[in-house]
Amino acid sequence: MTAPETGRGIGNGDSFRILHVSTGNVCRSPITERLTRHALVDRLGDPLVRGLIVESAGTWGHEGAPMEANAETVLADFGADASGFVGRELLDDHVIRADLVLTATRDHRAQVISMGHSAGLRTFTLKEFTRLVQAIDPATLPDPLDGGVVERARALVRAAAALRGWLLAPNVEADEVYDPYGAPLPFFRSVGEEISEALEPVVTALTGVPACK
C-alpha cells in the first residue's frame, strides 16, 4: 500500500498518519498495524482516500524482516491482510511524520517521547489511548461527513492528550500489551484478541463509524 508523504505531525498536511510501535516490529506492531487497516477498510472503504495512513516500526526493529508466522496466522483469523509486510527500525523521521503514535507498552512510549520531536502530546500506549477515547463524548468531535476524518482524528488526539492526567490507569499492567515473541500460537491469539478489543473503540472514535455487526 503506497502512502502519500504529507503527514508531519498534528495539524499539518491533508493526511493523518498513525504509527504503531513495539520492540522488534515482527509481532505486536505488525498485528496492530494490519488490524487497524482492516478495521478502517471495513468502516471507510479505502482509508487512504480519507487521508488515514497506518504504519509500524520497532524500537529494536528487525529491519527488512518478515512478520512472525504466528502473527500472520492471527491476522488470518481476523480476515486481515498480512502480505507485503517488512519490518522497520524506528527512526526519527517516523516519529516526526506521525500524527498519532500508539505503542505496545509504557517503555516503548517513553522511548518514543525521548526521541524528541514534540512527540509527547501525540504518543500513547494503545490501551491508554483506548481508555482516554472512551471518555470523550463523540458529539464534541468534528463530524467526519462535514469536517472530514482527518480533522476528526486530530481533534481526538488533542482531546485525549488533555485527559491524560485525569484518567490514570487502574494499575501498572493496564496499559501493557505483552510480547508474544517466541511463544506458541495460543498466546499469539490471545494477544491478537487483546489488540483487536483495544482497537475497536479507537477506530470507532477516529472514524465516527461503529463496527459492522
Coordinates of C-alpha atoms in Angstrom, one line a residue:
M1 CA 0.0 0.0 0.0
T2 CA 1.6 3.3 -1.1
A3 CA 1.1 6.2 1.2
P4 CA 1.3 9.9 0.4
E5 CA 4.3 11.6 2.1
T6 CA 2.3 14.5 3.6
G7 CA 1.9 13.8 7.3
R8 CA 4.1 15.9 9.5
G9 CA 2.7 15.8 13.0
I10 CA -0.6 17.2 14.3
G11 CA -2.2 19.9 12.2
N12 CA -0.1 19.7 9.1
G13 CA -0.9 18.3 5.7
D14 CA -4.1 16.7 4.4
S15 CA -3.4 13.3 5.9
F16 CA -3.3 11.7 9.3
R17 CA -0.5 9.2 10.0
I18 CA -0.9 6.5 12.7
L19 CA 2.4 4.8 13.8
H20 CA 2.3 1.6 15.8
V21 CA 5.4 0.8 17.8
S22 CA 6.7 -2.3 19.6
T23 CA 10.1 -3.8 20.0
G24 CA 11.1 -6.0 17.0
N25 CA 8.3 -4.9 14.6
V26 CA 7.6 -8.5 13.8
C27 CA 4.8 -9.4 16.3
R28 CA 2.7 -6.8 18.2
S29 CA 3.1 -3.8 16.0
P30 CA 2.5 -5.6 12.7
I31 CA -0.6 -7.2 14.1
T32 CA -1.8 -3.8 15.4
E33 CA -1.0 -2.1 12.1
R34 CA -2.8 -4.6 9.9
L35 CA -5.8 -5.0 12.2
T36 CA -6.1 -1.2 12.2
R37 CA -6.0 -1.1 8.4
H38 CA -8.5 -3.9 8.2
A39 CA -10.9 -2.1 10.6
L40 CA -10.6 1.2 8.7
V41 CA -11.3 -0.6 5.4
D42 CA -14.5 -2.0 7.0
R43 CA -15.6 1.4 8.2
L44 CA -14.4 3.7 5.4
G45 CA -13.8 1.6 2.3
D46 CA -10.4 2.9 1.3
P47 CA -8.8 4.8 4.3
L48 CA -6.1 6.3 2.1
V49 CA -8.8 8.2 0.2
R50 CA -9.9 9.6 3.5
G51 CA -6.4 10.6 4.4
L52 CA -5.6 7.9 7.0
I53 CA -2.2 6.2 6.8
V54 CA -1.2 3.3 9.1
E55 CA 2.4 2.2 9.6
S56 CA 4.5 0.4 12.2
A57 CA 8.1 0.2 13.4
G58 CA 10.2 -1.2 16.3
T59 CA 12.4 0.3 18.8
W60 CA 14.8 -2.6 18.2
G61 CA 13.3 -3.3 14.8
H62 CA 14.3 -6.2 12.7
E63 CA 14.9 -4.1 9.5
G64 CA 13.7 -5.9 6.5
A65 CA 12.5 -9.0 8.4
P66 CA 9.2 -10.7 7.7
M67 CA 6.4 -10.8 10.2
E68 CA 6.4 -13.8 12.6
A69 CA 4.5 -16.7 11.2
N70 CA 2.2 -16.9 14.2
A71 CA 1.4 -13.2 13.8
E72 CA 0.4 -13.9 10.2
T73 CA -1.9 -16.7 11.4
V74 CA -3.5 -14.3 13.9
L75 CA -4.2 -11.8 11.2
A76 CA -5.7 -14.5 9.0
D77 CA -8.0 -15.4 11.9
F78 CA -9.4 -11.9 11.7
G79 CA -9.5 -11.8 7.9
A80 CA -6.8 -9.2 7.8
D81 CA -4.1 -8.9 5.1
A82 CA -0.5 -9.8 6.2
S83 CA 1.0 -9.7 2.8
G84 CA 4.0 -7.5 1.8
F85 CA 5.0 -6.7 5.4
V86 CA 8.6 -5.7 6.0
G87 CA 10.0 -4.9 9.5
R88 CA 11.4 -1.5 10.2
E89 CA 13.6 0.0 12.9
L90 CA 12.1 3.1 14.4
L91 CA 13.7 6.3 13.1
D92 CA 13.4 10.0 13.9
D93 CA 11.6 10.6 10.6
H94 CA 8.8 8.1 11.5
V95 CA 8.1 10.0 14.7
I96 CA 8.3 13.4 13.0
R97 CA 5.8 12.4 10.4
A98 CA 3.3 10.7 12.8
D99 CA 0.2 12.4 14.0
L100 CA -0.6 9.6 16.5
V101 CA 1.9 7.1 17.9
L102 CA 0.4 4.1 19.7
T103 CA 2.9 1.8 21.5
A104 CA 2.6 -1.7 22.9
T105 CA 4.0 -0.7 26.3
R106 CA 4.8 2.2 28.6
D107 CA 8.5 1.6 28.0
H108 CA 8.0 2.0 24.2
R109 CA 6.1 5.2 24.8
A110 CA 8.9 6.5 26.9
Q111 CA 11.4 5.6 24.2
V112 CA 9.4 7.4 21.5
I113 CA 9.0 10.5 23.7
S114 CA 12.7 10.5 24.5
M115 CA 13.4 10.9 20.8
G116 CA 12.0 14.4 21.0
H117 CA 10.2 16.0 18.0
S118 CA 7.4 17.2 20.4
A119 CA 6.1 13.7 20.4
G120 CA 4.7 13.7 24.0
L121 CA 1.3 15.0 23.2
R122 CA 0.7 12.5 20.4
T123 CA 2.2 9.4 21.9
F124 CA 0.2 6.9 24.0
T125 CA 0.2 3.2 24.7
L126 CA -2.6 1.6 22.7
K127 CA -4.6 0.7 25.8
E128 CA -4.0 4.1 27.3
F129 CA -5.5 5.7 24.2
T130 CA -8.4 3.3 24.3
R131 CA -9.2 4.3 27.8
L132 CA -9.0 8.0 27.0
V133 CA -11.1 8.0 23.8
Q134 CA -13.8 6.0 25.6
A135 CA -14.2 9.0 28.0
I136 CA -14.5 11.5 25.1
D137 CA -18.1 12.5 24.1
P138 CA -18.2 11.8 20.3
A139 CA -20.6 14.8 19.9
T140 CA -17.6 17.1 20.8
L141 CA -15.6 15.9 17.8
P142 CA -16.0 17.2 14.2
D143 CA -18.5 15.3 12.1
P144 CA -16.4 13.2 9.7
L145 CA -19.0 13.8 7.0
D146 CA -18.6 17.6 7.5
G147 CA -15.0 18.4 8.5
G148 CA -13.6 15.1 7.3
V149 CA -11.9 12.1 9.1
V150 CA -8.5 13.8 9.3
E151 CA -9.9 16.8 11.2
R152 CA -11.8 14.5 13.5
A153 CA -8.7 12.4 14.2
R154 CA -6.6 15.4 15.0
A155 CA -9.3 16.7 17.4
L156 CA -9.5 13.3 19.0
V157 CA -5.7 13.2 19.8
R158 CA -5.9 16.7 21.3
A159 CA -8.8 15.7 23.5
A160 CA -7.1 12.5 24.6
A161 CA -3.9 14.4 25.5
A162 CA -5.9 16.9 27.6
L163 CA -7.5 14.0 29.5
R164 CA -4.3 12.0 30.2
G165 CA -3.5 13.5 33.6
W166 CA -7.1 12.9 34.8
L167 CA -7.8 9.3 33.7
L168 CA -4.9 7.3 35.1
A169 CA -4.5 3.5 34.6
P170 CA -6.1 1.4 37.4
N171 CA -2.8 -0.5 37.8
V172 CA 0.7 -0.7 36.2
E173 CA -0.4 -3.7 34.0
A174 CA -3.4 -2.0 32.4
D175 CA -1.6 -0.2 29.6
E176 CA 0.7 -3.1 28.6
V177 CA 0.4 -5.5 25.6
Y178 CA 3.0 -8.2 26.4
D179 CA 5.4 -9.6 23.8
P180 CA 4.4 -12.9 22.3
Y181 CA 7.8 -13.3 20.5
G182 CA 8.8 -17.0 20.7
A183 CA 5.5 -18.0 22.3
P184 CA 3.1 -20.7 21.0
L185 CA 0.2 -19.8 18.8
P186 CA -2.4 -19.8 21.5
F187 CA -0.6 -16.9 23.3
F188 CA -0.3 -15.0 20.0
R189 CA -4.0 -15.5 19.5
S190 CA -4.7 -14.1 23.0
V191 CA -2.5 -11.1 22.2
G192 CA -4.4 -10.6 18.9
E193 CA -7.7 -10.6 20.7
E194 CA -6.4 -8.1 23.2
I195 CA -5.2 -5.8 20.5
S196 CA -8.4 -6.1 18.5
E197 CA -10.5 -5.4 21.6
A198 CA -8.4 -2.3 22.3
L199 CA -8.6 -1.1 18.7
E200 CA -12.4 -1.3 18.3
P201 CA -13.3 1.9 20.3
V202 CA -10.2 3.7 18.8
V203 CA -11.3 3.1 15.2
T204 CA -14.9 4.0 16.1
A205 CA -13.7 7.2 17.7
L206 CA -11.4 8.1 14.8
T207 CA -13.9 7.4 12.0
G208 CA -17.3 8.1 13.7
V209 CA -18.4 4.8 12.2
P210 CA -19.3 1.9 14.6
A211 CA -18.2 -1.7 13.8
C212 CA -20.4 -3.7 11.5
K213 CA -22.4 -6.3 13.3

